[in-house]
Amino acid sequence: MATTWMRSRSRFAPAPTTSTSTINTLSAQMLKQQSWMRLGFMVDPKGKVPVKVVAKTFASGKTEKLVYQCLLEMNLPSGKNDVMEKEDFTFDKFYALYHKICPRNDIEELFREVSKGKEFITLEPFINFLNDKQRDPRLNEILYPLYDEKRASEIIATYEQDETMRTENKLTKDGLIRYLMSDENAPVFLDRLDIYMEMDLPLCAYYINSSHNTYLSGRQFGGKSSVEMYRQVLLAGCRCVELDCWDGRGEDEEPIITHGKAMCTVILFKDVIYAIRDTAFVTSEYPVILSFENHCCKVQQYKMAKYCDEILGDLLMTSPLDDFPLEPGQPLPPPCALKNKILIKNKRLKPEVEKQELELFRQGQFVIEDDVKEDASAPAADRPVPPDIPAEVPAPDGVPPDGDAPAQIQYTGSTTNVHPWLSSMVNYAQPVKFQSFEHADKKNIHHNMSSFSEPAGLNYLKTQAIEFVNYNKRQMSRIYPSGTRANSSNYMPQVFWNAGCQMVSLNFQTSDLPMQLNQGKFEYNGNCGYLLKPDFMRRSDRVFDPFAESPVDGVIAAQCSVRVIAGQFLSDKKVGTYVEVDMYGLPTDTIRREFRTRMVPMNGLNPVYNEEPFLFRKVVLPDLAVLRFGVYDENGKLLGQRILPLDGLQAGFRHISLRTEANFPMSLPMLFCNIELKIYVPDGFEDFMAALSDPRGFMGAQQKQNEQMSSMGIEVTDNKMDPTKGDKKEEKKEEPLVFEPITIEYIRQDKGFQKTTKKQQKEFETLKKKQSKEKLAMQKTQCTSIDKLIKGKDKNELVNDPGVRKLVKEQTIQWSELMEKHRKQEWEYLRTQLDEQRDVLRKHMELIQLSQMKQLEAKQEREMKEINARQAKISVETSREINNDKTLKTKQEKERRLREKQQNNTKKFVDERKNITIKQAKEKDKLKIKHDKQLEMLSHDIQKLIEMYKTEEIEYDMSGKTEFFA
């Protein structure tokens, strides 16, 4: 095993003296120690360290004479051909030489700021520095306590070399430098470098480090295939490798691996299986997936199955786990249940066919008929060969040419004619042809997975992004590069990670930006090759749009500020250098080629940039975002780079050690940066956030400000916490609408109703006039009769006069009958009138109600117009404000800031419109309910009046009816 490790180490694999997890934890100080240890191994035959080797190590834009001069000042051998004893060149000497050659003037400025100009930093300002500058303010103070005297004293005791200062709890500049370059001050939380994620969720819940065309060491056409590539990518942490299997043409007809019909060299299948066995679980113990692109005939598929069974042995996952059966609706097993297991991804026969053929195979009765072989070396009929590929292709490695090769057939894709033994080895990674997301959802088979080419995947992202995310919550998907990438270039994997795709396969042999992002992302979680997807990309009850521009529910948007202060040992040449800082994540979070420092000319050793902070103002989804630091020389050549995940990034002054283009750690090159992390706060809510974060401090500052303003004679009103108050002019508020209750009496007063019932009113008036005439006539007649009877008689005798008494009695009866007749006429008329007025009253009530509703709608329409006008006004003011903002230097920065502000304004007004729409709907509903009750009361009141007239008539019939006119 040890021999295999040494033989297979490459730029993708860690150095033999350091484990993968250790490489991930290398701080600036540890990298120095590693460089010092490396010098200890670079000795001459006598075991001594040559001075010229030391000079070469530190050559970085300076002449070697400087290194020799510094060695001389340190009383060490300084001649070009001199050597020194290993014991004399201690790490302390190495450290001192480092700082002589590369003085840290950038940290000196920071030291003066913290120490207030003194020669040392005392305990109290150091505690303030740790809490104010080196601590993420978003952290919970219970889980991540603030620095106190005890912790600060421990740091001083650890990193301060001056014993006197250490005893007095003081920190010198050297102590501060040692602390800032220590593991404790790493740019990423150290726990993120070990396996810290849950590993007991289904396979589909993880991103899986995946390779495409793993066997190729170069371009896709006419390139060279190599078994070594499998060792390299597996040692680099890859967990899914691809094997393009074709029929071998040698005498033994051994299955081969090559890029079919692309004139690439070939390697033997069994050699690859040996390489996979030896290196699969060196870097990570979590499962490896072998993605077979199978073009072999059944005879050679049998050999493939035989090699997998014999060589891989117990490592091969040949049958499903009892707790995770291959049934619809059953979830995939977790990575922790598949440790040290290799899964095969290959087409599988139907269960009943596989069972029958497998039984025949075991009995020795399985017969292969018409087994067609495909020629891997034949050019594809449907694909043009690039002009730069030579016509003659070298013979396959280890496979003699076969003159009796079968006739060429057109390439049609992977075979579905699978040998039953190979088919039986497939379980949790069963590839199926993708039909639609709806079809996959209906089948609900979690162990089915589909592969998507880069263009097809992008198309599904554009048209069905949310469905794609939901598909990946249940089952796995694999993305592979477009066939047009003849030079083995890579696509940007971030866009497919945003959709939750698990196996985003890349060409590992190409160290381009996409590959750097891939390696940088997967070096965390112990470089185990599995990264847990965010919660909302796993749960079926959550909806996530990968193109969303607003924060996801339950996720707090972040703000990140990066100030690039200086670099160290960036180049071994005297060249100008500059730094770019990019962010990759959701489309709305991705910012590329916008933030770059000025170029520091002629200094690759210790350039000081001290730029204004690069502000990533709003990061919608920090869980998926990564920062990329790229260092370039004046010709645009990449000198070093580093990928840091935003989730897990530490705030403060940090040294960021750089990686090579292939993501391999570099010993001395690093950047010194100041990183600030905050919760994103929309404009206008800063005071609210300050009050919530530190209520006492905020109120204290507010009180102090009020006292200062009062001392200046300015009246202070407490309006800061009220967003409805402030400098805004008082807006003229519309008086609220108040509608009078609509009753029968209210309707009768209505002019429209009076006009409609004018005839009834005239008829009633006519009846009253007629009754009045009858009363007057009877009154006149009775008075005349009385006058005739009492004429000439004594008034005192009239009381006892029988004639008078008789006449009065007769007149009383006549008057009572007349009054009864009139009353009954009125009651009958009013009852008839109310019966006739039912529909008229209802119709007029509905007209009055409709008028009220129109008034309400007109008021609501005015409110909406005011909101739209205010939104348009704020939009114009925002654009003017952004254009006049001198702190925004670039067009892209202004556009992004404008987009953010307009998005916040839009959200605010959408919420306002939503609230006012709800309020207006409630107003309408309330008025409608009121109107319905009024209609109901109208019918009730009419019926009540009718009953009242009937009751009066009945009471009149039951009472005495004697009436007279006096």
mmCIF file of N, CA, C and O in Angstrom, residues 87 158 192 254 291 423 438 514 549 588 628 664 729 771 777 819 884 941:
data_model
loop_
_atom_site.group_PDB
_atom_site.id
_atom_site.type_symbol
_atom_site.label_atom_id
_atom_site.label_comp_id
_atom_site.label_asym_id
_atom_site.label_seq_id
_atom_site.Cartn_x
_atom_site.Cartn_y
_atom_site.Cartn_z
ATOM 1 N N GLU A 87 21.419 21.425 13.102
ATOM 2 C CA GLU A 87 21.124 21.813 14.483
ATOM 3 C C GLU A 87 21.253 23.323 14.677
ATOM 4 O O GLU A 87 20.585 23.913 15.549
ATOM 5 N N THR A 158 0.759 32.161 25.451
ATOM 6 C CA THR A 158 1.080 31.203 24.387
ATOM 7 C C THR A 158 1.992 31.810 23.336
ATOM 8 O O THR A 158 2.930 31.152 22.860
ATOM 9 N N ARG A 192 -14.574 23.137 10.931
ATOM 10 C CA ARG A 192 -15.071 22.901 9.567
ATOM 11 C C ARG A 192 -14.092 22.054 8.760
ATOM 12 O O ARG A 192 -14.461 21.524 7.719
ATOM 13 N N GLU A 254 -9.743 -8.343 -23.591
ATOM 14 C CA GLU A 254 -9.914 -7.732 -22.275
ATOM 15 C C GLU A 254 -10.697 -6.427 -22.414
ATOM 16 O O GLU A 254 -10.396 -5.624 -23.302
ATOM 17 N N SER A 291 -19.114 5.048 -11.950
ATOM 18 C CA SER A 291 -20.101 5.330 -12.988
ATOM 19 C C SER A 291 -19.652 4.681 -14.290
ATOM 20 O O SER A 291 -18.742 5.169 -14.961
ATOM 21 N N SER A 423 -25.440 -6.880 -13.841
ATOM 22 C CA SER A 423 -26.687 -6.220 -13.467
ATOM 23 C C SER A 423 -27.005 -6.409 -11.986
ATOM 24 O O SER A 423 -27.478 -5.493 -11.312
ATOM 25 N N GLU A 438 -42.309 15.287 -13.536
ATOM 26 C CA GLU A 438 -43.607 14.768 -13.107
ATOM 27 C C GLU A 438 -43.602 13.241 -13.114
ATOM 28 O O GLU A 438 -44.137 12.598 -12.188
ATOM 29 N N PRO A 514 -13.362 26.648 -12.463
ATOM 30 C CA PRO A 514 -14.389 25.735 -11.935
ATOM 31 C C PRO A 514 -13.804 24.623 -11.075
ATOM 32 O O PRO A 514 -14.377 24.256 -10.047
ATOM 33 N N GLU A 549 -33.940 36.263 -5.468
ATOM 34 C CA GLU A 549 -33.135 37.432 -5.103
ATOM 35 C C GLU A 549 -33.444 37.923 -3.705
ATOM 36 O O GLU A 549 -32.749 38.789 -3.178
ATOM 37 N N THR A 588 -27.740 36.021 -7.644
ATOM 38 C CA THR A 588 -27.801 37.353 -7.051
ATOM 39 C C THR A 588 -26.624 37.629 -6.119
ATOM 40 O O THR A 588 -26.298 38.772 -5.842
ATOM 41 N N ARG A 628 -13.457 33.852 -3.194
ATOM 42 C CA ARG A 628 -12.244 33.425 -3.883
ATOM 43 C C ARG A 628 -11.255 34.581 -3.904
ATOM 44 O O ARG A 628 -11.573 35.687 -4.367
ATOM 45 N N PHE A 664 -3.087 23.048 -4.550
ATOM 46 C CA PHE A 664 -2.090 22.430 -3.679
ATOM 47 C C PHE A 664 -1.507 23.510 -2.766
ATOM 48 O O PHE A 664 -1.208 24.614 -3.234
ATOM 49 N N LYS A 729 -42.423 65.272 6.120
ATOM 50 C CA LYS A 729 -43.510 66.220 6.313
ATOM 51 C C LYS A 729 -44.790 65.461 6.600
ATOM 52 O O LYS A 729 -45.026 64.386 6.058
ATOM 53 N N GLN A 771 -111.176 62.317 3.830
ATOM 54 C CA GLN A 771 -111.592 62.059 5.209
ATOM 55 C C GLN A 771 -111.802 63.375 5.948
ATOM 56 O O GLN A 771 -112.726 63.501 6.768
ATOM 57 N N ALA A 777 -117.935 67.927 7.077
ATOM 58 C CA ALA A 777 -119.367 67.873 6.725
ATOM 59 C C ALA A 777 -120.199 67.367 7.900
ATOM 60 O O ALA A 777 -121.255 67.926 8.240
ATOM 61 N N MET A 819 -114.989 57.865 12.452
ATOM 62 C CA MET A 819 -113.589 57.750 12.818
ATOM 63 C C MET A 819 -113.077 56.318 12.629
ATOM 64 O O MET A 819 -111.942 56.075 12.206
ATOM 65 N N ASN A 884 -25.295 59.934 -7.109
ATOM 66 C CA ASN A 884 -24.523 60.974 -6.435
ATOM 67 C C ASN A 884 -23.667 60.430 -5.296
ATOM 68 O O ASN A 884 -22.970 61.205 -4.637
ATOM 69 N N ASP A 941 -88.443 45.150 9.252
ATOM 70 C CA ASP A 941 -89.152 46.368 9.675
ATOM 71 C C ASP A 941 -90.467 46.525 8.937
ATOM 72 O O ASP A 941 -91.478 46.961 9.536
#
